[in-house]
PDB file of C-alpha atoms in Angstrom:
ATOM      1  CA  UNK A 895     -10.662 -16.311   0.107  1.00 49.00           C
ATOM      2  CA  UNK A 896      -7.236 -18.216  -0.608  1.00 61.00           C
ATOM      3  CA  UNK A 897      -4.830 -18.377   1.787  1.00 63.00           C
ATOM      4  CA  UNK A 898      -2.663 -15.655   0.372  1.00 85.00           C
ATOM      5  CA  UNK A 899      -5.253 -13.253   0.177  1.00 90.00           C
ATOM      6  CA  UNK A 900      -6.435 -13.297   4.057  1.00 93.00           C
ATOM      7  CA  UNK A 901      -2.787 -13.475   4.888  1.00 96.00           C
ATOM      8  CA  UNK A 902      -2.345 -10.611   3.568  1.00 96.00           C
ATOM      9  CA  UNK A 903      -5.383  -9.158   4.594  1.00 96.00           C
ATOM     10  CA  UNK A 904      -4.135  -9.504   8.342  1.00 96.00           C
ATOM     11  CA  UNK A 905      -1.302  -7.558   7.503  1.00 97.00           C
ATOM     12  CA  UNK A 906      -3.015  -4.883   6.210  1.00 97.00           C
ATOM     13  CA  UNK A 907      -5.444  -5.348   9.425  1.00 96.00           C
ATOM     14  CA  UNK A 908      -2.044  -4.898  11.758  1.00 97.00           C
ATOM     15  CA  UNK A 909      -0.834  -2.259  10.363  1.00 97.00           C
ATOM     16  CA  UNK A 910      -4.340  -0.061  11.010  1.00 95.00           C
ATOM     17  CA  UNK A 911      -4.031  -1.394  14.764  1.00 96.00           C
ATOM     18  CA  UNK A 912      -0.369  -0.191  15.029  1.00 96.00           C
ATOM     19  CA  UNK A 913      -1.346   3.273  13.220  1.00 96.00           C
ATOM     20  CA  UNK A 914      -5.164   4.357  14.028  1.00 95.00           C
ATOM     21  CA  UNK A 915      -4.870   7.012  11.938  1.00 96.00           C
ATOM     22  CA  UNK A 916      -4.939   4.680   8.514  1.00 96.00           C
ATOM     23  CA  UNK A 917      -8.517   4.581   7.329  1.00 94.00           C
ATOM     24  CA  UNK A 918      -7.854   2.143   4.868  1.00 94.00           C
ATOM     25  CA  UNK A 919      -5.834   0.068   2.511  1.00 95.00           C
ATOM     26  CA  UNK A 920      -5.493  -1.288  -0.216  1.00 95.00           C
ATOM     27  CA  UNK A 921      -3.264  -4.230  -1.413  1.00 95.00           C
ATOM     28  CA  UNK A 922      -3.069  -4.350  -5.223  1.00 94.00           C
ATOM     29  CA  UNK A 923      -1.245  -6.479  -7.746  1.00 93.00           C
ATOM     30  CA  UNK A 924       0.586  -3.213 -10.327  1.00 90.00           C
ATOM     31  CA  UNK A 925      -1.638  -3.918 -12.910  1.00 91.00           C
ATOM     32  CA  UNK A 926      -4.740  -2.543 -10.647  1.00 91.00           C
ATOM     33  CA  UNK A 927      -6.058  -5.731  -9.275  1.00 92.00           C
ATOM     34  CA  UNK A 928      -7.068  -5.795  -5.961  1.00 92.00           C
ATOM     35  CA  UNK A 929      -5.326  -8.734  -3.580  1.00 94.00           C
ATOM     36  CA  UNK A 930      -7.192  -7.606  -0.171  1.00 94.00           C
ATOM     37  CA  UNK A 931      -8.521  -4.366   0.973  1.00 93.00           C
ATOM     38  CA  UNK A 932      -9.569  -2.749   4.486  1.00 92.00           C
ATOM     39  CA  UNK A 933     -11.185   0.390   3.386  1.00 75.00           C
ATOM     40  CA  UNK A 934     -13.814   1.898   4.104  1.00 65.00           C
ATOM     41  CA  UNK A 935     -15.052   4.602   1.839  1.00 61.00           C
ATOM     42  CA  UNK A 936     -13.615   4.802  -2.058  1.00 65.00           C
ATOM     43  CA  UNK A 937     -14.111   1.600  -3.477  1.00 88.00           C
ATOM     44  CA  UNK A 938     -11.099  -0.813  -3.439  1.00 88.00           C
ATOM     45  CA  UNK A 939     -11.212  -1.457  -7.306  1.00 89.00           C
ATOM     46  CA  UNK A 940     -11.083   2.731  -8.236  1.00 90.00           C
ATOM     47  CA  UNK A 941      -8.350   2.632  -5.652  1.00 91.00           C
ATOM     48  CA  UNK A 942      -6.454  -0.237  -6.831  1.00 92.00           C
ATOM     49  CA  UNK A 943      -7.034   1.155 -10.796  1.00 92.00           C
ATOM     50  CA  UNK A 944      -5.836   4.618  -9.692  1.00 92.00           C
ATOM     51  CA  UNK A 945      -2.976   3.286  -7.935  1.00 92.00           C
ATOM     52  CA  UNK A 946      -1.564   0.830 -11.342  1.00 91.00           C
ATOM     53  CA  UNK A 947      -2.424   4.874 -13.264  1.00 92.00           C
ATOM     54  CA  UNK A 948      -0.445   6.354 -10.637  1.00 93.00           C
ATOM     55  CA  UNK A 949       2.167   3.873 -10.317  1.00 90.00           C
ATOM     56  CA  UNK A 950       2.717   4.074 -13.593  1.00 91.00           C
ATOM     57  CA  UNK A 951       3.832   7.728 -13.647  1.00 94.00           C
ATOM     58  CA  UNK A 952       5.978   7.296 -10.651  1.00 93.00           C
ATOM     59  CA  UNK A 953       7.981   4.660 -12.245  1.00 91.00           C
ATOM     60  CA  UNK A 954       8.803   6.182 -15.470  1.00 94.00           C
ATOM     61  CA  UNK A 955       9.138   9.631 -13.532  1.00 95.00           C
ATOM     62  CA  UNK A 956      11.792   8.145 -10.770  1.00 94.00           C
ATOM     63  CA  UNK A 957      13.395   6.208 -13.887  1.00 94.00           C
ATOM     64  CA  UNK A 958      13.662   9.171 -16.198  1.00 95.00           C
ATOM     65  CA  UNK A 959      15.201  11.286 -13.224  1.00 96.00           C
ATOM     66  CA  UNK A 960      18.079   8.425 -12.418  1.00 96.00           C
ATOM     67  CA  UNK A 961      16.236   7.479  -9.159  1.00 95.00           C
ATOM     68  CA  UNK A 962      16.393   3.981  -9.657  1.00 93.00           C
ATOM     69  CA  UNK A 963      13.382   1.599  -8.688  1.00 90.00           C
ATOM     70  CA  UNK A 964       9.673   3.267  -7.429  1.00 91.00           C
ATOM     71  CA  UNK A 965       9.651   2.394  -3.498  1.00 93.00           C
ATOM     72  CA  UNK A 966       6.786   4.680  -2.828  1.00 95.00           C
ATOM     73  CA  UNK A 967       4.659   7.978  -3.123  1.00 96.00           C
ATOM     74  CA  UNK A 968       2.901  10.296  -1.145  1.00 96.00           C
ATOM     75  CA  UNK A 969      -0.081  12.471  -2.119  1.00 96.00           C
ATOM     76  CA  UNK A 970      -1.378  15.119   0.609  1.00 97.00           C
ATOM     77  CA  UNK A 971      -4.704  16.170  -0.050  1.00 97.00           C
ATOM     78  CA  UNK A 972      -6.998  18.876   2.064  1.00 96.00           C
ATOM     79  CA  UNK A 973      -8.179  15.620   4.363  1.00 96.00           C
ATOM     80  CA  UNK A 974      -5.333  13.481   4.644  1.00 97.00           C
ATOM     81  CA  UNK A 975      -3.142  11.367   2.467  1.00 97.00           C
ATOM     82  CA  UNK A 976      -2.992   8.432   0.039  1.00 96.00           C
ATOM     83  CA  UNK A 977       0.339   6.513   0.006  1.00 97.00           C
ATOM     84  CA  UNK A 978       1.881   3.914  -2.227  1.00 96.00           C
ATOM     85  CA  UNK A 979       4.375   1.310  -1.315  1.00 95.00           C
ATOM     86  CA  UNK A 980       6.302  -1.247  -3.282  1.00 93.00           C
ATOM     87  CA  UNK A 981       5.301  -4.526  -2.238  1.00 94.00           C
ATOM     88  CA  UNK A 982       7.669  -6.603  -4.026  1.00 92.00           C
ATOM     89  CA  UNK A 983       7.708  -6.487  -7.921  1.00 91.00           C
ATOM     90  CA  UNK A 984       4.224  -7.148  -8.737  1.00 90.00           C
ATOM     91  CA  UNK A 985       1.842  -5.926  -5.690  1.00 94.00           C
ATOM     92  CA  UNK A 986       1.682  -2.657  -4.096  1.00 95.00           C
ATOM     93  CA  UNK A 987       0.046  -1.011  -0.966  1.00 96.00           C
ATOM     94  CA  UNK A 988      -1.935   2.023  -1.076  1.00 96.00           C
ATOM     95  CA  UNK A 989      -2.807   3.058   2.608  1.00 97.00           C
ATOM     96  CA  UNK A 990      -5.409   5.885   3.286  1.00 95.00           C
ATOM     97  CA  UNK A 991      -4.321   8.157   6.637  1.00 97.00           C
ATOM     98  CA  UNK A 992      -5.883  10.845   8.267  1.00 97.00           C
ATOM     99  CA  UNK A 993      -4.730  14.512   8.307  1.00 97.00           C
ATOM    100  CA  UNK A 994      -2.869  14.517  11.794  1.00 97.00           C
ATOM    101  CA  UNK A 995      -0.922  11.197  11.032  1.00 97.00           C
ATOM    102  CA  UNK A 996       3.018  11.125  11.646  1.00 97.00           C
ATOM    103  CA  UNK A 997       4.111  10.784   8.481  1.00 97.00           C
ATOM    104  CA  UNK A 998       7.316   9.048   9.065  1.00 97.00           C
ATOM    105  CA  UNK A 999       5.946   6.497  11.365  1.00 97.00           C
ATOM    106  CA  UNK A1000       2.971   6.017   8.580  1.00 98.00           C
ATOM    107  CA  UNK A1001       6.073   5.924   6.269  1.00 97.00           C
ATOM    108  CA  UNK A1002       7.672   2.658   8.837  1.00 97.00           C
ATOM    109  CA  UNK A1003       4.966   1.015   9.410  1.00 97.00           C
ATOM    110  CA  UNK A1004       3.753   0.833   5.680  1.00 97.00           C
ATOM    111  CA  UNK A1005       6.872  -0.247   4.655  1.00 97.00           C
ATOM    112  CA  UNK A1006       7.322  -2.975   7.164  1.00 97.00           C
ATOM    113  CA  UNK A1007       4.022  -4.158   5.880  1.00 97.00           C
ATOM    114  CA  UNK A1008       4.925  -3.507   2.370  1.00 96.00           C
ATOM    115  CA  UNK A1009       7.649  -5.773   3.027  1.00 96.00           C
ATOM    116  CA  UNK A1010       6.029  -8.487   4.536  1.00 97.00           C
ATOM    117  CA  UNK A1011       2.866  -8.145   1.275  1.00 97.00           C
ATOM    118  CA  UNK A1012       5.500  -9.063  -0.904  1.00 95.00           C
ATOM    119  CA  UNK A1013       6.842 -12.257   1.051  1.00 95.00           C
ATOM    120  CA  UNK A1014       3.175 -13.326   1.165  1.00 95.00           C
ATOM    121  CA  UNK A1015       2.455 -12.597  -2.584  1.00 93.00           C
ATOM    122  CA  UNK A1016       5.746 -14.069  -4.050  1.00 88.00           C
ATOM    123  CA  UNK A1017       5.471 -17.472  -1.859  1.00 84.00           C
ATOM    124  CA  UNK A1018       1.766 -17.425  -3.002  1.00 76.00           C
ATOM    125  CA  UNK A1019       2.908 -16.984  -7.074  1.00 69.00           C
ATOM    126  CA  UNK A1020       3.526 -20.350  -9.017  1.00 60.00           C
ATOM    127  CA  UNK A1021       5.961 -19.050 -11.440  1.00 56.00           C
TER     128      UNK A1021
END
């Protein structure tokens, strides 16, 4: 695993041990690749590909309604939630919580690691 990918991968690691209601995430490059994943469950590449479809739709949807750049989305389903944060231009996280999470402290801490994805996956890009 390079060095970028199991950086990241202890991020994604510290967020689920500051919110044990996560279940899993997903860090993904926007195009649907996955860069490190700690989920158990759906398959990180049908996550990471439904996340780039997803993505997708919230960017041209925020852009068409004058919201300015995507910084994240939140699906509530029946058992819980699937949520998308930017992770810099080119990478996104897509964290899986349980029903009874906090939503704004799954929103804080997913940003803070959102943020901290993206300074790992822009020092790790050559270009």
């Amino acid at each position: 695993m390079p060095a970028a990918e199991a950086e990241v991968l202890d991020e994604i690691r510290r967020l689920r041990a500051r919110l044990p209601q996560v279940t899993g995430a997903v860090a993904a490059s926007a195009d649907g690749f996955v860069i490190a994943q700690d989920a158990a469950g759906p398959e990180a590449e049908g996550i990471a590909a439904l996340t780039a479809a997803s993505l997708a739709v919230a960017v041209r949807l925020a852009a068409a309604t004058g919201r300015g750049e995507f910084r994240e989305l939140l699906v509530q389903g029946e058992d819980g939630y699937v949520a998308t944060y930017a992770a810099g231009p080119t990478a996104v996280l897509t964290v899986l919580a349980e029903p009874r999470t906090n939503v704004g402290r799954l929103h804080l801490e997913s940003r803070i690691s959102g943020a901290r994805i993206a300074e790992l996956v822009t020092r790790s890009d050559p270009t």
